[in-house]
Amino acid sequence: MKFQNPFTKMNVKQQLILLFLVLVIPLFILNAYGNSKAGQILKRHVTNAYIELNKQNFKLISRDIETINKVTSTVFQNSMIQQLSSTKDENILARVKNYEKIEVMLNTYSQETDEREPLYYSLYVYDPDNAFFFAPYYPESKKSGMYFFSEEKERPEWFDEAVSHKGNGYLKLTDHLSPPVKGQKDQKTLLYVRAINNIYKGGTIGVLAVSNVDARISESLKTVSLPEGELYFTDWKNHILTTTETGREGVLELPPELDPGRSAIGVKDVITKDFIYVADYNYVLQQKLIYKVPVKALLQQQNEIKRVILLISIAYFIVGVIIILYFWRSLMTPLQKLVFFVRRYEPGNIVPQTPHRKRNDEVSVLISTIYDMARRLNDLIHYKYNMDLKQKEAQLSLLYQQINPHLLYNTLESIYWKSTMEGNTVSADMIKDLSKLMKISLSRGRELITLEEELEHATAYIKLQQNRYDYAFSVEIDIPEHLYSVKIPKITLQPLIENGIIHGIKNMGEDGEIRIIAEESQGVLYIRISDNGFKDVDYDAIRKVLSDDSSKSPTGYGIRNIHQRLQLHYGPEYGLAYEGRAEGGTTVTVSLLITRQDD
């Protein structure tokens, strides 16, 4: 049984109502279902989003620390620092200059040009001989410099620990850059410390400390916005290194499920009753980045989203009703009137005035267009009727105009027979040749004639020229008979032969020669007309005349006409081509696609 579309039995109004219901009802169903599942889905999706955000955030922090490590490596390899121990044997002036150069270098690395929190590079060197007594020892957390200490009480608390790491850098949270005995205030900061070993002699030269790292990491943490959430950057044992929570210190308490276990690198998440935890960790770097987001704040946002969705649904319903009513009044009424007009309209009948509408919407355009089309159709019917009459008149006029050439042709035939009977054979032959020229030129209105007919036309022209001017030139025609039936535009060869006679052999007498040769190759007919003239020919000028459609030069009109007719019939790759002969003279080649008389 063939399926029948039920919508075909409904009018447009009913389909609009059905469309409205189809759009609105699923919206409320989905709204109810979405509210029931929104909490669970939102937690999971938000957690996944936090995981990706945490990964990117951790990558940025790791990139900053890696950048610090690269700079410390550069400082590590600096020749001035590597030779620092040997400069102790130099005079005081040399030591002062070396000290100043290293200070300048450290200050250079400490300058930031991208408006980020600066990092301060300081080098701490144990100087038991007090060789650099002139160097001040007042380190600050937001100042770079080079510091020498000779007494154990001046040794920073983290100095020996950094040396024990044997040149490996790590993060260290410290309260002081130097012991408080020097009068330094509380200078709590997050350091990146790395011992600098002597590449050539072994041993430790000093410890490079990068301060204000916590400010740089906090700057990266502040780029993340969590709803009432907390961000922590800790070491492997969950000691807080820096955080977005002011005053928060010590060890961060985390759910047991967040313990990475034996995993060295990765991300773990835990959703508890009160919080969502996301931790990205790296055992090699001994670092963790932890997000802690209250579930309550998340659900509060969800409730706000639910209310917003409900308000949007109600507004959607109201707007939908308004739109349906608008289309009901603005679209359906004029369309029904248009349908009534289309059903009653018959071509040729008078079209009533187009209904006036104040708007220029698509419906108005459609109505006015259909009324205009009906009027144009009426005009077209009247125009076609008038054109049919004019065509009949033109055909009659053409028939009348054809009577005169045929009358002249018949008259020439009569003169030919009379001249023959009177013994004027030369005049009779010239009249006969002129008669052939006129006959083939008429060609019963045909544009394409056979090559045989075209040759007959060209031969008649040659005879006329020889009899008219007593030319003694010779003509050689070498065309296979199987090519006689090929179609060719009429009056193609005669102008080319005329050019060969006038511009080539006109004054050569019996030495003049015209050759007409034809051959075919791969479906293309090539007719070559050659003369043995001795005049110089500008072939570039001829090619320019043939290729320039806009040429208004009075010369070359004939060959350009032939060239254009050939291309119109057969395509742009066919036409005329001029070239010189090796033995002297000019050859013009006519190329055209082979079509037969019977095709």
Coordinates of C-alpha atoms in Angstrom, one line a residue:
M1 CA 0.0 0.0 0.0
K2 CA 1.4 3.4 -1.0
F3 CA 2.2 5.7 1.9
Q4 CA 0.2 8.9 1.9
N5 CA 1.6 12.0 3.5
P6 CA -1.0 13.3 6.1
F7 CA 0.3 16.8 5.7
T8 CA -1.1 17.0 2.2
K9 CA -4.6 17.0 3.7
M10 CA -3.8 20.0 5.9
N11 CA -3.9 23.7 4.9
V12 CA -1.2 26.1 5.7
K13 CA -3.0 27.4 8.8
Q14 CA -3.2 23.9 10.3
Q15 CA 0.4 23.3 9.4
L16 CA 1.5 26.5 11.2
I17 CA -0.4 25.4 14.4
L18 CA 1.2 22.0 14.2
L19 CA 4.6 23.6 13.7
F20 CA 4.1 25.7 16.8
L21 CA 3.1 22.8 18.9
V22 CA 6.1 20.7 17.6
L23 CA 8.5 23.5 18.6
V24 CA 6.9 24.4 22.0
I25 CA 5.9 21.0 23.5
P26 CA 9.4 19.4 23.3
L27 CA 10.8 22.5 24.9
F28 CA 8.8 22.1 28.1
I29 CA 9.4 18.3 28.2
L30 CA 13.2 18.8 27.8
N31 CA 13.1 21.5 30.4
A32 CA 11.4 19.2 33.0
Y33 CA 13.8 16.3 32.2
G34 CA 16.8 18.7 32.2
N35 CA 16.0 20.0 35.7
S36 CA 15.8 16.5 37.1
K37 CA 19.2 15.6 35.7
A38 CA 20.9 19.0 35.8
G39 CA 22.6 18.6 39.2
Q40 CA 24.4 15.3 38.4
I41 CA 25.3 16.3 34.8
L42 CA 26.4 19.8 35.9
K43 CA 28.8 18.4 38.6
R44 CA 30.4 16.0 36.1
H45 CA 30.7 18.5 33.3
V46 CA 32.0 21.3 35.5
T47 CA 34.5 18.9 37.0
N48 CA 35.7 17.9 33.6
A49 CA 36.0 21.6 32.7
Y50 CA 38.0 22.2 35.9
I51 CA 40.2 19.3 35.0
E52 CA 41.1 20.8 31.6
L53 CA 41.4 24.2 33.3
N54 CA 43.7 22.8 35.9
K55 CA 45.9 21.1 33.3
Q56 CA 46.3 24.4 31.4
N57 CA 46.9 26.3 34.6
F58 CA 49.5 23.7 35.8
K59 CA 51.2 23.9 32.4
L60 CA 51.5 27.6 32.7
I61 CA 53.0 27.4 36.2
S62 CA 55.4 24.6 35.1
R63 CA 56.4 26.7 32.1
D64 CA 57.2 29.6 34.4
I65 CA 59.3 27.4 36.7
E66 CA 61.0 25.8 33.7
T67 CA 61.8 29.4 32.4
I68 CA 63.4 30.1 35.8
N69 CA 65.4 26.9 35.6
K70 CA 66.7 27.9 32.2
V71 CA 67.8 31.3 33.4
T72 CA 69.5 29.7 36.4
S73 CA 71.3 27.3 34.0
T74 CA 72.5 30.3 32.0
V75 CA 73.8 31.9 35.2
F76 CA 75.3 28.6 36.2
Q77 CA 77.4 28.5 33.0
N78 CA 78.4 32.2 33.1
S79 CA 82.2 32.5 33.0
M80 CA 82.4 35.3 35.6
I81 CA 80.6 33.2 38.1
Q82 CA 82.6 30.0 37.3
Q83 CA 85.8 32.0 37.8
L84 CA 84.6 33.6 41.0
S85 CA 86.8 31.5 43.3
S86 CA 89.9 32.4 41.3
T87 CA 89.2 36.1 41.5
K88 CA 89.9 36.0 45.3
D89 CA 93.6 35.9 44.4
E90 CA 93.3 39.2 42.5
N91 CA 93.6 42.7 43.8
I92 CA 90.7 44.5 45.4
L93 CA 89.9 46.6 42.3
A94 CA 89.6 43.5 40.1
R95 CA 87.3 41.9 42.7
V96 CA 85.1 45.0 42.9
K97 CA 84.8 45.1 39.1
N98 CA 83.9 41.4 38.9
Y99 CA 81.3 41.9 41.7
E100 CA 79.8 44.9 39.9
K101 CA 79.5 42.9 36.6
I102 CA 77.7 40.0 38.3
E103 CA 75.4 42.5 40.1
V104 CA 74.5 44.1 36.8
M105 CA 73.9 40.6 35.2
L106 CA 71.6 39.6 38.1
N107 CA 69.7 42.9 37.9
T108 CA 69.2 42.4 34.2
Y109 CA 67.6 39.0 34.7
S110 CA 65.4 40.4 37.4
Q111 CA 63.8 43.0 35.1
E112 CA 60.5 42.2 33.6
T113 CA 59.3 43.8 30.3
D114 CA 55.9 42.1 29.9
E115 CA 54.2 43.8 32.9
R116 CA 54.3 40.5 34.9
E117 CA 55.4 40.1 38.5
P118 CA 59.3 40.4 38.5
L119 CA 61.5 37.6 39.8
Y120 CA 64.7 38.5 41.8
Y121 CA 67.8 36.6 41.2
S122 CA 70.3 36.6 44.1
L123 CA 73.6 34.7 44.5
Y124 CA 74.7 33.6 48.0
V125 CA 78.4 32.7 48.3
Y126 CA 80.3 31.4 51.3
D127 CA 83.4 33.6 51.7
P128 CA 85.4 32.3 54.7
D129 CA 88.4 34.4 53.7
N130 CA 86.3 37.6 53.7
A131 CA 87.8 38.4 50.3
F132 CA 84.7 40.3 49.3
F133 CA 84.4 42.3 52.6
F134 CA 83.2 45.3 50.6
A135 CA 80.0 43.6 49.5
P136 CA 77.0 44.5 51.6
Y137 CA 75.0 41.7 53.2
Y138 CA 71.4 42.9 53.5
P139 CA 69.4 40.6 51.2
E140 CA 65.7 41.4 50.6
S141 CA 63.0 39.3 49.0
K142 CA 62.2 41.9 46.3
K143 CA 65.7 42.8 45.4
S144 CA 68.4 41.1 43.4
G145 CA 72.0 41.0 44.3
M146 CA 75.2 39.1 45.2
Y147 CA 75.8 38.4 48.8
F148 CA 78.9 37.0 50.6
F149 CA 78.9 35.6 54.2
S150 CA 81.9 34.5 56.1
E151 CA 80.3 33.6 59.5
E152 CA 78.1 30.6 60.1
K153 CA 75.5 32.8 61.8
E154 CA 75.1 34.6 58.5
R155 CA 74.4 31.4 56.6
P156 CA 70.8 31.2 55.3
E157 CA 68.8 28.3 56.7
W158 CA 68.3 26.8 53.3
F159 CA 71.9 27.1 52.0
D160 CA 73.1 23.6 53.1
E161 CA 69.9 22.0 51.9
A162 CA 70.3 23.5 48.4
V163 CA 74.0 22.3 48.3
S164 CA 72.8 18.8 49.2
H165 CA 70.6 18.8 46.1
K166 CA 73.8 18.8 44.0
G167 CA 72.8 21.4 41.4
N168 CA 69.1 20.4 41.1
G169 CA 66.7 23.3 41.5
Y170 CA 63.6 23.1 43.7
L171 CA 61.0 25.3 45.4
K172 CA 61.5 26.3 49.0
L173 CA 59.1 28.3 51.2
T174 CA 61.2 30.4 53.7
D175 CA 60.6 33.0 56.3
H176 CA 64.0 34.7 56.0
L177 CA 66.6 35.3 53.3
S178 CA 69.2 35.7 56.0
P179 CA 69.2 35.1 59.8
P180 CA 67.3 37.7 61.7
V181 CA 70.5 38.7 63.6
K182 CA 71.2 41.0 60.7
G183 CA 68.1 43.0 61.5
Q184 CA 66.1 41.7 58.6
K185 CA 62.3 41.8 59.1
D186 CA 60.0 38.8 58.3
Q187 CA 60.7 38.2 54.6
K188 CA 58.5 35.2 53.9
T189 CA 58.7 34.2 50.2
L190 CA 58.7 31.3 47.9
L191 CA 62.2 30.7 46.6
Y192 CA 63.6 28.7 43.7
V193 CA 67.0 27.6 44.9
R194 CA 69.8 25.9 43.0
A195 CA 73.4 25.3 44.0
I196 CA 76.0 26.4 41.5
N197 CA 78.9 24.0 41.2
N198 CA 82.3 24.7 39.8
I199 CA 82.4 23.1 36.3
Y200 CA 86.2 23.0 36.2
K201 CA 87.4 22.3 39.7
G202 CA 84.3 20.7 41.4
G203 CA 82.8 21.9 44.6
T204 CA 80.1 24.5 45.2
I205 CA 80.6 28.1 44.3
G206 CA 77.3 29.3 45.9
V207 CA 73.5 29.1 45.8
L208 CA 71.4 31.0 43.4
A209 CA 68.0 32.0 45.0
V210 CA 65.1 33.3 42.9
S211 CA 62.7 35.1 45.2
N212 CA 59.1 36.4 44.7
V213 CA 58.2 33.1 42.9
D214 CA 55.0 33.0 45.0
A215 CA 53.9 36.3 43.4
R216 CA 54.5 35.0 39.9
I217 CA 52.5 31.8 40.6
S218 CA 49.7 33.8 42.3
E219 CA 49.5 35.9 39.2
S220 CA 48.9 32.7 37.1
L221 CA 46.3 31.5 39.7
K222 CA 44.4 34.8 39.5
T223 CA 43.7 34.2 35.9
V224 CA 41.4 31.4 36.9
S225 CA 37.9 32.3 38.2
L226 CA 36.1 29.6 40.3
P227 CA 32.8 30.3 42.0
E228 CA 33.8 30.7 45.6
G229 CA 36.6 28.3 44.9
E230 CA 40.1 28.0 46.4
L231 CA 43.4 27.4 44.5
Y232 CA 46.4 25.9 46.1
F233 CA 49.9 25.2 44.9
T234 CA 51.6 22.7 47.1
D235 CA 54.6 20.4 47.3
W236 CA 54.3 16.6 47.1
K237 CA 53.5 16.4 50.9
N238 CA 50.7 19.0 50.5
H239 CA 52.6 21.8 52.1
I240 CA 51.0 25.0 50.8
L241 CA 53.5 27.0 48.8
T242 CA 51.1 29.7 47.6
T243 CA 47.4 30.1 47.4
T244 CA 44.6 32.5 46.5
E245 CA 43.4 32.4 50.2
T246 CA 45.0 35.1 52.2
G247 CA 46.7 33.9 55.4
R248 CA 46.3 30.2 54.6
E249 CA 49.5 28.3 55.5
G250 CA 50.6 24.8 56.6
V251 CA 49.5 21.5 55.3
L252 CA 46.3 21.2 53.1
E253 CA 43.9 18.5 54.2
L254 CA 42.7 16.5 51.2
P255 CA 40.4 13.5 50.8
P256 CA 42.2 10.1 50.8
E257 CA 40.8 9.4 47.3
L258 CA 42.9 12.3 46.0
D259 CA 46.2 10.5 46.9
P260 CA 48.1 9.8 43.6
G261 CA 49.6 6.6 45.0
R262 CA 52.3 5.3 42.7
S263 CA 51.3 7.5 39.8
A264 CA 54.0 10.0 39.0
I265 CA 52.1 12.4 36.7
G266 CA 48.4 13.0 36.1
V267 CA 45.1 14.5 37.3
K268 CA 42.7 13.2 39.8
D269 CA 39.2 14.5 40.8
V270 CA 36.9 13.7 43.7
I271 CA 33.4 14.9 44.2
T272 CA 32.4 14.8 47.9
K273 CA 29.2 16.0 49.6
D274 CA 30.6 19.5 50.2
F275 CA 33.4 20.1 47.7
I276 CA 34.8 19.2 44.3
Y277 CA 38.5 18.5 44.3
V278 CA 40.7 18.6 41.2
A279 CA 44.5 17.9 41.6
D280 CA 47.2 18.0 38.9
Y281 CA 50.4 16.5 40.2
N282 CA 54.0 15.9 39.1
Y283 CA 56.2 13.7 41.2
V284 CA 59.4 14.8 39.3
L285 CA 58.8 18.4 40.1
Q286 CA 57.4 17.5 43.6
Q287 CA 54.4 19.9 42.9
K288 CA 50.6 19.8 43.0
L289 CA 48.0 22.3 41.8
I290 CA 44.7 21.8 43.6
Y291 CA 41.2 23.3 42.9
K292 CA 38.7 23.2 45.8
V293 CA 35.2 24.3 44.8
P294 CA 32.1 24.3 47.1
V295 CA 29.2 22.2 45.7
K296 CA 26.8 24.6 47.3
A297 CA 28.0 27.5 45.2
L298 CA 27.7 25.3 42.1
L299 CA 24.2 24.2 42.9
Q300 CA 23.3 27.8 43.6
Q301 CA 24.4 28.7 40.2
Q302 CA 22.4 25.8 38.9
N303 CA 19.2 27.0 40.5
E304 CA 19.8 30.4 39.0
I305 CA 20.2 28.7 35.6
K306 CA 17.0 26.8 36.1
R307 CA 15.1 30.0 36.8
V308 CA 16.7 31.6 33.8
I309 CA 15.8 28.6 31.6
L310 CA 12.2 28.7 32.9
L311 CA 11.8 32.4 32.2
I312 CA 13.3 31.9 28.7
S313 CA 10.8 29.0 28.0
I314 CA 7.9 31.2 29.1
A315 CA 9.2 34.1 27.0
Y316 CA 9.7 31.7 24.1
F317 CA 6.1 30.5 24.4
I318 CA 4.7 34.0 24.4
V319 CA 6.9 35.2 21.5
G320 CA 5.9 32.0 19.6
V321 CA 2.2 32.8 20.1
I322 CA 2.7 36.4 19.0
I323 CA 4.6 35.3 15.9
I324 CA 1.9 32.7 15.0
L325 CA -0.8 35.4 15.3
Y326 CA 1.3 37.8 13.3
F327 CA 1.8 35.3 10.5
W328 CA -1.8 34.3 10.7
R329 CA -2.9 37.8 9.9
S330 CA 0.0 39.2 7.9
L331 CA 0.8 36.1 5.8
M332 CA -2.2 33.8 5.5
T333 CA -4.8 36.5 4.5
P334 CA -2.8 38.0 1.5
L335 CA -1.7 34.5 0.4
Q336 CA -5.3 33.3 0.3
K337 CA -6.2 36.3 -1.8
L338 CA -3.3 35.5 -4.1
V339 CA -4.4 31.9 -4.5
F340 CA -7.9 33.1 -5.4
F341 CA -6.4 35.4 -8.1
V342 CA -4.1 32.7 -9.5
R343 CA -7.0 30.2 -9.8
R344 CA -9.2 32.7 -11.7
Y345 CA -6.5 34.1 -13.9
E346 CA -6.4 33.2 -17.6
P347 CA -3.6 34.4 -20.0
G348 CA -4.8 37.3 -22.0
N349 CA -7.5 38.5 -19.6
I350 CA -7.3 41.9 -18.0
V351 CA -5.3 41.8 -14.7
P352 CA -6.8 43.8 -11.8
Q353 CA -4.9 46.4 -9.9
T354 CA -2.2 45.1 -7.6
P355 CA -3.4 45.0 -3.9
H356 CA -1.7 47.8 -2.0
R357 CA 0.4 46.9 1.0
K358 CA 2.3 49.3 3.3
R359 CA 5.2 46.9 3.9
N360 CA 7.9 45.7 1.5
D361 CA 8.3 42.2 2.9
E362 CA 8.6 39.0 0.8
V363 CA 4.9 38.5 0.7
S364 CA 4.3 41.9 -0.7
V365 CA 7.1 41.3 -3.3
L366 CA 5.6 37.9 -4.2
I367 CA 2.1 39.4 -4.7
S368 CA 3.3 42.4 -6.7
T369 CA 5.6 40.1 -8.7
I370 CA 2.9 37.7 -9.6
Y371 CA 0.5 40.5 -10.7
D372 CA 3.4 42.0 -12.7
M373 CA 4.2 38.6 -14.2
A374 CA 0.6 38.2 -15.3
R375 CA 0.7 41.6 -17.0
R376 CA 4.0 40.8 -18.6
L377 CA 2.5 37.5 -19.8
N378 CA -0.3 39.4 -21.4
D379 CA 2.2 41.8 -23.0
L380 CA 4.2 38.8 -24.2
I381 CA 1.2 37.2 -25.8
H382 CA 0.4 40.4 -27.7
Y383 CA 4.0 41.0 -28.6
K384 CA 4.3 37.4 -29.9
Y385 CA 1.2 37.9 -32.0
N386 CA 2.6 41.1 -33.5
M387 CA 6.0 39.5 -34.0
D388 CA 4.4 36.6 -35.9
L389 CA 2.7 39.1 -38.2
K390 CA 6.0 41.0 -38.7
Q391 CA 7.8 37.7 -39.4
K392 CA 5.4 36.7 -42.1
E393 CA 5.8 40.2 -43.6
A394 CA 9.7 39.9 -43.4
Q395 CA 9.5 36.5 -45.1
L396 CA 7.4 37.9 -48.0
S397 CA 9.8 40.8 -48.3
L398 CA 12.8 38.4 -48.4
L399 CA 11.2 36.4 -51.2
Y400 CA 10.6 39.5 -53.1
Q401 CA 14.2 40.6 -52.7
Q402 CA 15.5 37.3 -53.9
I403 CA 13.7 37.7 -57.2
N404 CA 16.1 40.5 -58.4
P405 CA 19.4 38.4 -58.0
H406 CA 17.8 35.4 -59.6
L407 CA 16.5 37.6 -62.4
L408 CA 20.0 39.0 -63.0
Y409 CA 21.4 35.5 -62.9
N410 CA 18.9 34.3 -65.6
T411 CA 19.6 37.3 -67.7
L412 CA 23.4 36.6 -67.6
E413 CA 22.6 33.0 -68.8
S414 CA 20.6 34.4 -71.7
I415 CA 23.5 36.8 -72.6
Y416 CA 25.9 33.9 -72.4
W417 CA 23.9 31.8 -74.9
K418 CA 23.5 34.7 -77.2
S419 CA 27.2 35.5 -77.2
T420 CA 28.1 31.9 -77.8
M421 CA 25.7 31.8 -80.8
E422 CA 27.3 35.0 -82.2
G423 CA 30.8 33.5 -81.8
N424 CA 32.0 35.8 -79.0
T425 CA 33.5 32.9 -77.0
V426 CA 35.7 35.0 -74.7
S427 CA 32.9 37.3 -73.7
A428 CA 30.6 34.2 -73.3
D429 CA 33.2 32.5 -71.0
M430 CA 33.5 35.7 -68.8
I431 CA 29.7 35.9 -68.6
K432 CA 29.5 32.2 -67.7
D433 CA 32.2 32.7 -65.0
L434 CA 30.4 35.7 -63.6
S435 CA 27.2 33.7 -63.6
K436 CA 28.9 31.0 -61.6
L437 CA 30.2 33.5 -59.1
M438 CA 26.7 34.9 -58.5
K439 CA 25.1 31.5 -58.3
I440 CA 27.5 30.2 -55.7
S441 CA 27.4 33.5 -53.8
L442 CA 23.6 33.1 -53.5
S443 CA 23.9 29.4 -52.6
R444 CA 20.2 29.3 -51.9
G445 CA 20.8 31.2 -48.6
R446 CA 23.3 28.6 -47.3
E447 CA 26.3 29.6 -45.3
L448 CA 28.2 26.3 -45.7
I449 CA 28.8 24.8 -49.1
T450 CA 30.9 21.9 -50.3
L451 CA 34.5 22.3 -51.1
E452 CA 33.7 21.3 -54.7
E453 CA 31.3 24.2 -55.0
E454 CA 33.8 26.6 -53.4
L455 CA 36.5 25.4 -55.8
E456 CA 34.2 26.1 -58.7
H457 CA 33.6 29.6 -57.4
A458 CA 37.4 30.2 -57.0
T459 CA 38.1 28.8 -60.5
A460 CA 35.5 31.0 -62.0
Y461 CA 37.1 34.0 -60.3
I462 CA 40.6 33.1 -61.5
K463 CA 39.4 32.8 -65.1
L464 CA 37.7 36.2 -64.8
Q465 CA 41.0 37.7 -63.6
Q466 CA 43.0 36.1 -66.3
N467 CA 40.6 37.2 -69.1
R468 CA 40.1 40.7 -67.6
Y469 CA 43.8 41.7 -67.2
D470 CA 45.5 39.2 -69.5
Y471 CA 47.4 37.8 -66.6
A472 CA 49.7 34.9 -67.6
F473 CA 50.2 33.3 -64.2
S474 CA 49.8 29.6 -63.7
V475 CA 47.4 27.9 -61.3
E476 CA 48.0 24.4 -59.8
I477 CA 45.2 22.7 -57.8
D478 CA 45.9 19.5 -56.0
I479 CA 42.9 18.5 -54.0
P480 CA 41.8 14.8 -53.6
E481 CA 38.3 14.1 -54.8
H482 CA 37.3 12.5 -51.5
L483 CA 37.6 15.9 -49.9
Y484 CA 35.1 17.5 -52.3
S485 CA 32.1 16.8 -50.1
V486 CA 33.6 18.6 -47.1
K487 CA 31.6 21.6 -46.0
I488 CA 33.3 25.0 -46.0
P489 CA 32.0 28.5 -45.4
K490 CA 31.3 30.1 -48.8
I491 CA 33.6 32.7 -50.3
T492 CA 36.6 31.5 -48.2
L493 CA 39.1 30.7 -50.9
Q494 CA 38.4 33.5 -53.4
P495 CA 39.5 36.5 -51.2
L496 CA 42.7 34.6 -50.3
I497 CA 43.5 33.8 -54.0
E498 CA 42.8 37.5 -54.8
N499 CA 45.3 38.6 -52.1
G500 CA 47.9 36.2 -53.6
I501 CA 47.3 37.6 -57.1
I502 CA 47.3 41.3 -56.2
H503 CA 50.0 41.4 -53.4
G504 CA 52.1 38.5 -54.7
I505 CA 52.3 37.8 -58.4
K506 CA 50.5 40.7 -60.1
N507 CA 53.6 42.0 -61.9
M508 CA 55.4 38.7 -62.4
G509 CA 53.8 37.7 -65.8
E510 CA 54.3 34.0 -66.7
D511 CA 56.6 33.5 -63.7
G512 CA 53.7 34.0 -61.3
E513 CA 52.3 30.8 -59.7
I514 CA 49.3 30.1 -57.5
R515 CA 49.1 26.7 -55.8
I516 CA 46.0 25.3 -54.0
I517 CA 46.6 22.1 -52.0
A518 CA 44.3 20.3 -49.5
E519 CA 45.0 17.5 -47.1
E520 CA 43.3 16.1 -44.0
S521 CA 44.9 15.1 -40.6
Q522 CA 43.1 13.7 -37.6
G523 CA 39.7 15.1 -38.6
V524 CA 41.0 18.5 -39.6
L525 CA 41.1 19.8 -43.2
Y526 CA 44.1 22.0 -44.1
I527 CA 43.9 24.0 -47.4
R528 CA 47.1 25.8 -48.3
I529 CA 47.1 28.6 -50.9
S530 CA 50.7 29.6 -51.9
D531 CA 52.2 32.2 -54.2
N532 CA 55.8 32.7 -55.3
G533 CA 55.8 36.5 -54.9
F534 CA 59.0 38.3 -54.2
K535 CA 57.7 41.2 -52.1
D536 CA 58.6 41.5 -48.4
V537 CA 55.6 40.6 -46.1
D538 CA 55.1 41.7 -42.5
Y539 CA 53.7 38.5 -41.0
D540 CA 53.5 40.0 -37.5
A541 CA 51.2 42.7 -38.8
I542 CA 49.0 40.1 -40.4
R543 CA 48.8 38.0 -37.2
K544 CA 47.9 41.1 -35.3
V545 CA 45.1 41.9 -37.7
L546 CA 43.8 38.4 -37.4
S547 CA 43.9 38.3 -33.5
D548 CA 42.7 41.8 -32.8
D549 CA 38.8 41.8 -32.9
S550 CA 38.7 45.5 -32.1
S551 CA 40.9 46.5 -35.0
K552 CA 39.4 49.4 -37.0
S553 CA 42.1 49.4 -39.7
P554 CA 40.6 49.5 -43.2
T555 CA 43.3 47.0 -44.4
G556 CA 43.0 43.3 -43.7
Y557 CA 39.2 43.4 -43.4
G558 CA 38.7 40.5 -45.9
I559 CA 41.1 38.0 -44.2
R560 CA 39.9 39.0 -40.7
N561 CA 36.3 38.4 -41.8
I562 CA 37.2 34.9 -43.1
H563 CA 39.2 34.1 -40.0
Q564 CA 36.4 35.1 -37.7
R565 CA 33.8 33.2 -39.7
L566 CA 35.9 30.0 -39.5
Q567 CA 36.3 30.4 -35.7
L568 CA 32.6 31.1 -35.2
H569 CA 31.8 27.9 -37.1
Y570 CA 34.5 25.6 -35.8
G571 CA 36.1 27.1 -32.7
P572 CA 39.1 29.4 -31.7
E573 CA 41.7 26.7 -32.6
Y574 CA 40.8 27.0 -36.3
G575 CA 41.1 29.8 -38.9
L576 CA 43.9 31.3 -41.0
A577 CA 47.7 31.1 -40.5
Y578 CA 50.2 33.0 -42.6
E579 CA 53.9 32.0 -43.1
G580 CA 56.6 32.5 -45.6
R581 CA 57.8 29.9 -48.1
A582 CA 61.4 28.7 -48.0
E583 CA 61.7 29.2 -51.8
G584 CA 60.0 32.7 -51.6
G585 CA 56.5 33.8 -51.5
T586 CA 53.7 33.4 -48.9
T587 CA 51.5 30.5 -47.8
V588 CA 48.1 31.0 -46.1
T589 CA 46.7 27.8 -44.4
V590 CA 43.0 27.4 -43.9
S591 CA 42.2 24.9 -41.1
L592 CA 38.7 23.7 -40.3
L593 CA 36.9 20.8 -38.8
I594 CA 35.8 18.2 -41.4
T595 CA 32.1 17.8 -41.8
R596 CA 30.6 16.1 -44.8
Q597 CA 27.7 17.0 -47.1
D598 CA 25.7 14.1 -45.7
D599 CA 26.4 14.8 -42.0

